[in-house]
Amino acid sequence: MYQWRKFEFFEEKYGGKSAIPDEVTGKIECCSSGRGKVVIGCDDGSVSLLDRGLKFNFSFQPHSSSVLFLQQLKQRNFLVTVGEDEQISPQSSTMCLKVFDLDKMQPEGTSNTTPDCIGILRIFTNQFPEAQITSFLVMEEAPPILLIAVGLSNGCIYCIKGDIARERITRSKLQVEGASAVTGLGFRVDGQALQLFAVTPDSVSLFSLHNQPPRRQTLDQIGSNVNSVAMSDRSELIVGRPEAVYFYEVDGRGPCWAFEGEKKFLGWFRGYLLCVISDQRSGKDSFNVYDLKNRLIAHSLVVKEVSYMLCEWGNIILVLADKSALCIGEKDMESKLDMLFKKNLYTVAINLVQSQQADAAATAEVLRKYGDHLYSKQDYDEAMAQYISTIGHLEPSYVIQKFLDAQRIYNLTNYLEKLHEKGLASKDHTTLLLNCYTKLKDVEKLNVFIKTEDGVGEHKFDVETAIRVCRAANYHEHAMYVAKKAGRHELYLKILLEDLARYDEALQYIRGLEPSQAGVTIKEYGKILIEHKPVETIEILMRLCTEDGEPANKRSSSSAYLSMLPSPVDFLNIFVHHPQSLMDFLEKYTDKVKDSPAQVEIHNTLLELYLSNDLNFPSISQASNGIDPSLRASSMRTKSESNRKVSAGNKGTNLEKDRMERCQKGLRLLKSAWPSDMEHPLYDVDLAIILCEMNSFREGLLYLYEKMKLYKEVIACYMQAHDHEGLIACCKRLGDSDKGGDATLWADLLKYFGELGEDCSKEVKEVLTYIERNDILPPIIVIQTLSRNPCLTLSVIKDYIARKLEQESKLIEEDRRAIEKYQEDTLAMRKEIQDLRTNARIFQLSKCTACTFTLDLPAVHFMCMHSFHQRCLGDNEKECPECAPEYRSVLEMKRNLEQNSKDQDRFFQQVKSSKDGFSVIAEYFGKGIISKTSNGTTGNTRSGGGSSQ
């Protein structure tokens, strides 16, 4: 033990040696501490309580004579004393035990410093004879139960258990081996088991108090003298002998420590062993504090004769024989570590912080300093061992920078591996570790790092970083392994396609994925796959977007099921440079699925592909081996001019032929996607018209305009193409008003020929035939329209004019005859009216018009020459029943015409929709509607009673 290092981890408090207060007048017999107090018992029967710094608080007189033993309880503020009192009877003992409640004070005169004595107990009785008390110990059980052990000089131990305040106690006696005095006691609680150590000069015994009767076990045949017994914080009994200090557990003697010298006092303080040792050779006493875990002497001090040793206020208190005291306290951890660091005792510092259970951050700081010390001595391996122990507390960049500068890649690799094992590595750490592996070309370690499975199923590194570094170092298989294990399908395919160009393997991998994952990967890398494997890629897309590959019980043609599948529209972007493949894919899809939710978008895309003039076919690219045709042509200038012309001609022929086929497909799509029973087509009409216009696809335009009943736009297409034959045929089909056509098309057609500026006599004659047949235009309009074409002669319309003139002459003659007839009828009516006004009527009817019986009086005659019995007429009948309906209908017609004359919109609508608007106006004049005007109030009086016209 002399080789143990000595340190000054403790220091004297309060400026060194302190004196016991003068208020303590008697000889000190016993001491105790607890609850922030030091209690001193004297031979005069007084007990004094001292505060922090050994300042006197108060004293009281618990016994009339000497106080032999006392103990301050920890759980409750009770003080237990053993002392001599006055003898009550000759048979009774003077030794008694008292319990004081220090929280309750009894008034005594003017003083209030005497605590309340809650219990007095005579230790010795007839069953428990009196002997000299050599040791005393109190253990607090559940309040208010106390367990008191009293060791005697005859080897007996009296145990008193119970509530002393209520005098509810039980007594028992234990006997150690032999008759030696009991010099030390120690309680041990192990779960529910309560045990008592007993030490005599000749033995060490253990009593199991939980057994009835208590069972004794001899642990050793050698004991110890008084005061050299203590208990550790692990409930071990510590016994000091001149040759060594022994530790005892329930199963016997444990470790021993060979500290030479007589052990006057033993104690235990915060894991330290306290010893007051007397050196027989020098005759001096020394006080030593031993750190048994770290095998060092934490403090050593030469002292005078020590009477008592206590621990309170976080300090060690030595009460000396001359009534002085030393307070020794432990230095803080920082001070102790500084002391060790100055001596470069880093190992001791590490053991110290670990043994005192310092926080992990403090331990890591000590390890860091030790590592820095080793690093400065270029002991890199040991330095790295210390740095690895700091992982989780020390910033990794601190260590990494050091070993990067020292170019110690092996040590750096080791540190980075530990970082990843503890899950504390960042993306940069993963990058650095993988770079270390690749730089060292350590494939075995790289395999272990990449492919080692962990129990949680999660990676201990950043997946994307590992893949990126492995790819950069051309470790593609490792990168693929990580990507596949992590389920990062897009990264796995990225390596296969971009780095390794293994397209077939990539396609096979995609086939094995779930449909949702396969769809994501196709969107990501479809462009590469379409470029190199178009057929296989389209096959996978068909499986994704249709029912192919699905279980039979899941297949359904319902729109609800189809809406759950990916739409072909989602994959259009991968065909951006391969329109031919896109056309093949969409054609296959439309052949397979007839009621897709995205059929409008699909049809729009197909129309754009079909009608495009400059579709870049893969066949051309393959023929050029991926080189632009112009560059390929320039590289072949050494060939003959004739060969180039033949090649270009063949290529142009193939392009034109393919374009014609696509246009036919486009026309079929326009027709099939707009069935006759649907109001709107399955494509965007406006887009289709724009595409047809942009690509000069007249057949599509004609179909769309005709389907939309835009007949004028239809003939405009023919006019633009100067297709006279088709123009006339179109007007024959669309200009028949009886079949729902627009007869005004003929007028537009005539206007077109009139402004054509070339000889079109044949076409004009044909047009005039239909205009004349349907009486579409007046002759004057026809003549004015055709007169603008200088290439047309009069012979073109000669026959038409002749027929029109003849027809007009006939109409004029018919109108003249009708006028004469209307004039004759008018004169007859006026004559009749005049006759009715001036001449009498003779009624000669002999029968009633209503009942056809002979007419008798009373009878009623009407001016219309109808006669009736008065009984055959109703009451107040003033109109002829026979003529009244006709007259009323005429009046109703007149009122309607007058009412209609006020409806201007209807009048103008009739004029606009009529072939001959003048006839409509004439009809309104003829019915006398428009001619009726109001002149207002005038002062002129017209003679002859004539009505205003």
XYZ file of N, CA and C in Angstrom, residues 452-627:
528
model
N -23.805 -5.686 -43.757
C -24.111 -6.233 -42.434
C -25.518 -5.853 -42.024
N -26.314 -6.846 -41.651
C -27.686 -6.598 -41.209
C -27.662 -6.150 -39.756
N -28.499 -5.216 -39.420
C -28.657 -4.835 -38.020
C -29.996 -5.337 -37.519
N -30.112 -5.405 -36.202
C -31.294 -6.038 -35.629
C -32.562 -5.262 -35.823
N -32.464 -3.968 -35.938
C -33.679 -3.146 -36.040
C -34.234 -3.159 -37.441
N -33.414 -3.508 -38.417
C -33.871 -3.481 -39.800
C -33.681 -2.143 -40.455
N -32.982 -1.232 -39.770
C -32.724 0.086 -40.335
C -31.232 0.238 -40.609
N -30.903 1.107 -41.533
C -29.512 1.322 -41.882
C -28.868 2.267 -40.872
N -27.583 1.982 -40.603
C -26.852 2.837 -39.678
C -26.109 3.935 -40.410
N -26.466 4.182 -41.643
C -25.844 5.240 -42.428
C -26.892 5.826 -43.359
N -26.553 6.969 -43.932
C -27.456 7.627 -44.859
C -27.389 6.913 -46.211
N -28.534 6.450 -46.656
C -28.585 5.597 -47.848
C -28.137 6.363 -49.087
N -28.675 7.526 -49.290
C -28.354 8.274 -50.504
C -26.866 8.628 -50.563
N -26.298 8.975 -49.414
C -24.877 9.310 -49.392
C -24.029 8.087 -49.735
N -24.371 6.933 -49.164
C -23.617 5.713 -49.453
C -23.689 5.367 -50.934
N -24.859 5.491 -51.503
C -25.005 5.171 -52.926
C -24.210 6.156 -53.768
N -24.267 7.419 -53.429
C -23.556 8.423 -54.226
C -22.051 8.187 -54.196
N -21.504 7.890 -53.012
C -20.062 7.688 -52.906
C -19.630 6.412 -53.621
N -20.404 5.342 -53.457
C -20.061 4.085 -54.135
C -20.126 4.250 -55.653
N -21.079 4.988 -56.124
C -21.159 5.223 -57.571
C -19.955 6.025 -58.061
N -19.589 7.033 -57.281
C -18.463 7.864 -57.705
C -17.163 7.069 -57.733
N -17.042 6.051 -56.855
C -15.830 5.232 -56.809
C -15.945 3.985 -57.676
N -16.993 3.905 -58.483
C -17.215 2.775 -59.388
C -17.486 1.465 -58.648
N -17.971 1.560 -57.430
C -18.436 0.363 -56.718
C -19.945 0.247 -56.938
N -20.287 -0.061 -58.163
C -21.709 -0.034 -58.532
C -22.493 -1.156 -57.872
N -21.883 -2.318 -57.714
C -22.610 -3.429 -57.107
C -22.968 -3.117 -55.660
N -22.064 -2.476 -54.955
C -22.373 -2.091 -53.570
C -23.485 -1.055 -53.529
N -23.407 -0.110 -54.431
C -24.459 0.910 -54.479
C -25.812 0.278 -54.784
N -25.825 -0.688 -55.708
C -27.081 -1.365 -56.047
C -27.594 -2.173 -54.863
N -26.690 -2.791 -54.119
C -27.110 -3.574 -52.956
C -27.801 -2.682 -51.924
N -27.181 -1.533 -51.649
C -27.776 -0.612 -50.667
C -29.136 -0.124 -51.147
N -29.213 0.240 -52.415
C -30.479 0.764 -52.943
C -31.578 -0.290 -52.878
N -31.237 -1.511 -53.227
C -32.245 -2.581 -53.219
C -32.673 -2.910 -51.800
N -31.725 -2.963 -50.884
C -32.045 -3.277 -49.493
C -32.909 -2.193 -48.860
N -32.633 -0.946 -49.208
C -33.396 0.176 -48.639
C -34.713 0.410 -49.356
N -34.972 -0.341 -50.410
C -36.213 -0.131 -51.161
C -36.205 1.131 -51.986
N -35.007 1.657 -52.293
C -34.910 2.859 -53.118
C -34.803 2.422 -54.578
N -35.942 2.081 -55.119
C -35.961 1.508 -56.471
C -35.459 2.500 -57.506
N -35.747 3.778 -57.296
C -35.334 4.751 -58.297
C -33.807 4.863 -58.369
N -33.143 4.741 -57.198
C -31.686 4.788 -57.199
C -31.083 3.513 -57.783
N -31.711 2.381 -57.489
C -31.241 1.111 -58.052
C -31.300 1.158 -59.582
N -32.399 1.642 -60.109
C -32.549 1.717 -61.564
C -31.630 2.782 -62.152
N -31.375 3.825 -61.403
C -30.485 4.872 -61.900
C -29.093 4.311 -62.161
N -28.639 3.445 -61.238
C -27.327 2.815 -61.427
C -27.357 1.862 -62.606
N -28.388 1.042 -62.680
C -28.475 0.071 -63.769
C -28.485 0.752 -65.136
N -29.221 1.844 -65.222
C -29.439 2.456 -66.532
C -28.331 3.447 -66.887
N -28.000 4.321 -65.949
C -27.067 5.392 -66.279
C -25.605 4.961 -66.175
N -25.300 4.058 -65.233
C -23.909 3.664 -65.040
C -23.546 2.378 -65.775
N -24.454 1.406 -65.746
C -24.130 0.088 -66.280
C -24.805 -0.205 -67.613
N -25.811 0.567 -67.986
C -26.532 0.368 -69.251
C -27.069 -1.052 -69.365
N -27.526 -1.615 -68.256
C -28.116 -2.969 -68.277
C -29.628 -2.818 -68.338
N -30.112 -2.574 -69.531
C -31.521 -2.221 -69.724
C -32.438 -3.417 -69.491
N -32.033 -4.598 -69.953
C -32.886 -5.777 -69.771
C -33.053 -6.102 -68.289
N -31.975 -5.981 -67.537
C -32.057 -6.239 -66.099
C -32.938 -5.206 -65.407
N -32.848 -3.965 -65.867
C -33.694 -2.918 -65.294
C -35.171 -3.193 -65.573
N -35.455 -3.612 -66.777
C -36.854 -3.922 -67.116
C -37.359 -5.098 -66.291
N -36.515 -6.113 -66.111
C -36.916 -7.258 -65.305
C -37.159 -6.851 -63.857
N -36.350 -5.924 -63.357
C -36.519 -5.441 -61.985
C -37.839 -4.683 -61.841
N -38.155 -3.883 -62.836
C -39.415 -3.109 -62.781
C -40.609 -4.043 -62.809
N -40.501 -5.132 -63.571
C -41.625 -6.086 -63.630
C -41.906 -6.707 -62.265
N -40.903 -6.812 -61.432
C -41.095 -7.425 -60.125
C -41.580 -6.471 -59.050
N -41.713 -5.191 -59.379
C -42.160 -4.213 -58.386
C -43.677 -4.173 -58.290
N -44.144 -3.587 -57.200
C -45.578 -3.312 -57.079
C -45.989 -2.292 -58.150
N -47.240 -2.358 -58.612
C -47.655 -1.437 -59.686
C -47.400 0.028 -59.366
N -47.671 0.440 -58.127
C -47.463 1.854 -57.794
C -45.992 2.223 -57.875
N -45.121 1.343 -57.364
C -43.684 1.620 -57.412
C -43.165 1.555 -58.842
N -43.684 0.584 -59.606
C -43.263 0.480 -61.008
C -43.643 1.735 -61.782
N -44.822 2.280 -61.496
C -45.241 3.501 -62.184
C -44.310 4.668 -61.879
N -43.894 4.787 -60.623
C -42.988 5.879 -60.254
C -41.649 5.751 -60.967
N -41.115 4.535 -61.001
C -39.813 4.341 -61.643
C -39.888 4.542 -63.151
N -40.988 4.140 -63.758
C -41.137 4.354 -65.210
C -41.178 5.851 -65.518
N -41.877 6.614 -64.698
C -41.905 8.062 -64.915
C -40.501 8.662 -64.795
N -39.696 8.085 -63.890
C -38.375 8.639 -63.638
C -37.394 8.308 -64.765
N -37.421 7.052 -65.215
C -36.395 6.586 -66.154
C -36.981 6.071 -67.458
N -38.227 6.426 -67.719
C -38.861 5.951 -68.951
C -38.193 6.462 -70.216
N -37.628 7.669 -70.176
C -36.998 8.221 -71.380
C -35.834 7.345 -71.840
N -35.020 6.893 -70.879
C -33.882 6.039 -71.237
C -34.378 4.697 -71.757
N -35.395 4.136 -71.089
C -35.897 2.827 -71.500
C -36.552 2.895 -72.868
N -37.297 3.937 -73.138
C -37.951 4.074 -74.442
C -36.905 4.222 -75.547
N -35.823 4.887 -75.219
C -34.792 5.091 -76.237
C -34.117 3.786 -76.625
N -33.900 2.895 -75.642
C -33.142 1.681 -75.928
C -34.014 0.426 -76.017
N -35.090 0.372 -75.278
C -35.961 -0.803 -75.286
C -37.419 -0.354 -75.396
N -37.808 0.179 -76.558
C -39.169 0.729 -76.656
C -40.257 -0.338 -76.551
N -40.038 -1.487 -77.202
C -41.092 -2.516 -77.227
C -41.337 -3.047 -75.812
N -40.274 -3.390 -75.103
C -40.435 -3.939 -73.763
C -41.012 -2.906 -72.797
N -40.590 -1.658 -72.974
C -41.123 -0.612 -72.089
C -42.615 -0.408 -72.317
N -43.013 -0.414 -73.573
C -44.453 -0.265 -73.872
C -45.228 -1.444 -73.304
N -44.628 -2.615 -73.327
C -45.297 -3.789 -72.759
C -45.537 -3.603 -71.260
N -44.533 -3.073 -70.552
C -44.705 -2.824 -69.109
C -45.766 -1.758 -68.879
N -45.764 -0.716 -69.710
C -46.772 0.332 -69.561
C -48.174 -0.216 -69.795
N -48.305 -1.120 -70.744
C -49.621 -1.713 -70.986
C -50.075 -2.531 -69.776
N -49.156 -3.230 -69.141
C -49.520 -3.984 -67.942
C -49.956 -3.054 -66.816
N -49.294 -1.904 -66.710
C -49.638 -0.972 -65.644
C -50.985 -0.300 -65.880
N -51.240 0.069 -67.140
C -52.410 0.901 -67.440
C -53.647 0.097 -67.798
N -53.519 -1.207 -67.985
C -54.673 -2.040 -68.316
C -54.798 -3.140 -67.288
N -55.668 -4.066 -67.562
C -55.926 -5.156 -66.625
C -54.964 -6.312 -66.805
N -54.020 -6.220 -67.712
C -53.082 -7.316 -67.948
C -52.254 -7.545 -66.697
N -52.105 -8.807 -66.337
C -51.290 -9.150 -65.172
C -52.038 -9.088 -63.866
N -53.252 -8.589 -63.851
C -54.026 -8.538 -62.616
C -54.747 -9.869 -62.397
N -54.997 -10.263 -61.152
C -55.759 -11.491 -60.910
C -57.138 -11.423 -61.530
N -57.644 -12.588 -61.871
C -58.934 -12.640 -62.568
C -60.060 -12.070 -61.727
N -59.967 -12.270 -60.406
C -61.057 -11.765 -59.565
C -61.034 -10.263 -59.420
N -59.910 -9.617 -59.858
C -59.826 -8.162 -59.776
C -60.129 -7.492 -61.099
N -60.124 -8.247 -62.162
C -60.327 -7.620 -63.466
C -61.762 -7.160 -63.614
N -61.894 -6.009 -64.180
C -63.222 -5.435 -64.395
C -63.105 -4.338 -65.426
N -64.145 -4.169 -66.198
C -64.141 -3.111 -67.208
C -64.860 -1.867 -66.717
N -65.229 -1.885 -65.476
C -65.959 -0.739 -64.954
C -65.056 0.477 -64.883
N -65.671 1.629 -65.016
C -64.902 2.876 -64.969
C -64.292 3.092 -63.596
N -64.943 2.562 -62.541
C -64.388 2.718 -61.198
C -63.054 1.996 -61.078
N -62.970 0.805 -61.664
C -61.708 0.067 -61.611
C -60.647 0.742 -62.466
N -61.051 1.186 -63.664
C -60.092 1.823 -64.554
C -59.536 3.113 -63.947
N -60.360 3.791 -63.157
C -59.884 5.033 -62.551
C -58.804 4.777 -61.505
N -58.726 3.535 -60.999
C -57.691 3.200 -60.028
C -56.359 2.899 -60.699
N -56.397 2.568 -61.983
C -55.163 2.258 -62.703
C -54.471 3.538 -63.151
N -53.157 3.477 -63.370
C -52.475 4.658 -63.916
C -53.006 5.018 -65.293
N -53.013 6.288 -65.607
C -53.485 6.754 -66.910
C -52.302 6.879 -67.859
N -52.484 6.537 -69.135
C -51.399 6.732 -70.108
C -50.932 8.181 -70.171
N -51.815 9.112 -69.847
C -51.437 10.526 -69.891
C -50.296 10.811 -68.905
N -50.234 10.022 -67.804
C -49.185 10.241 -66.813
C -47.794 9.939 -67.352
N -47.718 9.176 -68.442
C -46.426 8.742 -68.965
C -46.073 9.416 -70.286
N -46.792 10.450 -70.661
C -46.527 11.086 -71.955
C -45.137 11.717 -72.007
N -44.657 12.201 -70.861
C -43.381 12.933 -70.888
C -42.198 12.042 -71.254
N -42.300 10.732 -71.034
C -41.157 9.869 -71.345
C -41.018 9.640 -72.847
N -42.039 10.003 -73.607
C -41.995 9.825 -75.067
C -41.642 11.130 -75.775
N -41.081 12.097 -75.070
C -40.918 13.425 -75.649
C -40.049 13.398 -76.908
N -39.080 12.507 -76.977
C -38.212 12.414 -78.156
C -38.536 11.202 -79.024
N -39.603 10.513 -78.702
C -39.943 9.292 -79.430
C -41.443 9.259 -79.717
N -41.907 10.131 -80.597
C -43.351 10.185 -80.867
C -43.884 8.915 -81.516
N -43.055 8.223 -82.289
C -43.533 6.995 -82.922
C -43.884 5.956 -81.852
N -43.026 5.833 -80.841
C -43.321 4.891 -79.751
C -44.557 5.326 -78.980
N -44.715 6.613 -78.792
C -45.913 7.112 -78.119
C -47.163 6.754 -78.912
N -47.094 6.902 -80.226
C -48.248 6.570 -81.056
C -48.571 5.074 -80.954
N -47.537 4.231 -80.979
C -47.769 2.791 -80.842
C -48.402 2.470 -79.495
N -47.911 3.099 -78.428
C -48.444 2.825 -77.089
C -49.906 3.245 -76.976
N -50.217 4.446 -77.454
C -51.594 4.920 -77.333
C -52.531 4.122 -78.217
N -52.063 3.685 -79.380
C -52.910 2.846 -80.242
C -53.219 1.515 -79.575
N -52.221 0.916 -78.974
C -52.462 -0.349 -78.277
C -53.411 -0.149 -77.101
N -53.236 0.957 -76.417
C -54.105 1.199 -75.265
C -55.554 1.413 -75.697
N -55.773 2.210 -76.730
C -57.146 2.463 -77.177
C -57.788 1.209 -77.761
N -56.979 0.324 -78.344
C -57.536 -0.942 -78.817
C -57.941 -1.837 -77.652
N -57.202 -1.711 -76.534
C -57.472 -2.572 -75.381
C -58.580 -2.006 -74.489
N -58.547 -0.694 -74.260
C -59.488 -0.043 -73.342
C -60.361 0.914 -74.140
N -61.656 0.692 -74.074
C -62.592 1.504 -74.870
C -63.227 2.630 -74.076
N -63.232 2.525 -72.771
C -63.922 3.542 -71.965
C -62.990 4.084 -70.879
N -61.817 4.466 -71.297
C -60.854 5.012 -70.337
C -61.310 6.380 -69.841
N -61.087 6.687 -68.568
C -61.438 8.026 -68.067
C -60.653 9.150 -68.747
N -59.501 8.810 -69.310
C -58.654 9.834 -69.944
C -58.708 9.748 -71.461
N -59.827 9.221 -71.997
C -59.851 9.013 -73.442
C -59.831 10.335 -74.219
N -60.349 11.408 -73.660
C -60.300 12.692 -74.359
C -58.848 13.136 -74.544
N -58.059 13.083 -73.469
C -56.654 13.467 -73.589
C -55.893 12.533 -74.518
N -56.220 11.252 -74.457
C -55.533 10.287 -75.333
C -55.854 10.570 -76.790
N -57.114 10.811 -77.091
C -57.498 11.097 -78.471
C -56.859 12.398 -78.955
N -56.791 13.394 -78.073
C -56.132 14.646 -78.470
C -54.670 14.407 -78.841
N -53.993 13.594 -78.011
C -52.583 13.305 -78.297
C -52.428 12.523 -79.591
N -53.284 11.540 -79.779
C -53.203 10.747 -81.014
C -53.463 11.617 -82.245
N -54.419 12.524 -82.150
C -54.696 13.408 -83.285
C -53.474 14.263 -83.602
N -52.816 14.753 -82.575
C -51.630 15.571 -82.808
C -50.530 14.761 -83.485
N -50.409 13.488 -83.085
C -49.401 12.624 -83.714
C -49.782 12.280 -85.151
N -51.057 11.949 -85.371
C -51.499 11.551 -86.708
C -51.357 12.695 -87.703
N -51.696 13.897 -87.268
C -51.778 15.010 -88.214
C -50.481 15.801 -88.317
N -49.474 15.435 -87.511
C -48.218 16.175 -87.555
C -47.490 15.935 -88.871
N -46.923 16.994 -89.422
C -46.189 16.884 -90.686
C -44.760 16.408 -90.490
N -44.138 16.758 -89.361
C -42.711 16.498 -89.192
C -42.459 15.524 -88.058
N -43.218 14.455 -87.989
C -43.004 13.429 -86.970
C -41.640 12.785 -87.179
N -40.820 12.742 -86.117
C -39.463 12.202 -86.215
C -39.509 10.707 -85.957
N -39.518 9.934 -86.968
C -39.668 8.497 -86.833
C -38.382 7.859 -86.347
N -38.481 6.844 -85.508
C -37.275 6.137 -85.075
C -36.529 5.468 -86.217
N -37.253 5.079 -87.240
C -36.591 4.404 -88.359
C -35.522 5.295 -88.980
N -35.813 6.610 -89.023
C -34.833 7.539 -89.582
C -33.627 7.639 -88.662
N -33.871 7.722 -87.376
C -32.764 7.846 -86.433
C -31.899 6.600 -86.465
N -32.548 5.428 -86.561
C -31.780 4.194 -86.595
C -30.976 4.080 -87.876
N -31.546 4.551 -88.974
C -30.815 4.498 -90.230
C -29.591 5.384 -90.188
N -29.686 6.452 -89.411
C -28.557 7.383 -89.303
C -27.650 7.043 -88.140
N -27.975 5.931 -87.406
C -27.182 5.528 -86.240
C -27.118 6.631 -85.186
N -28.242 7.304 -85.031
C -28.307 8.341 -84.002
C -27.691 9.644 -84.407
N -27.293 9.829 -85.680
C -26.672 11.077 -86.133
C -27.690 11.864 -86.927
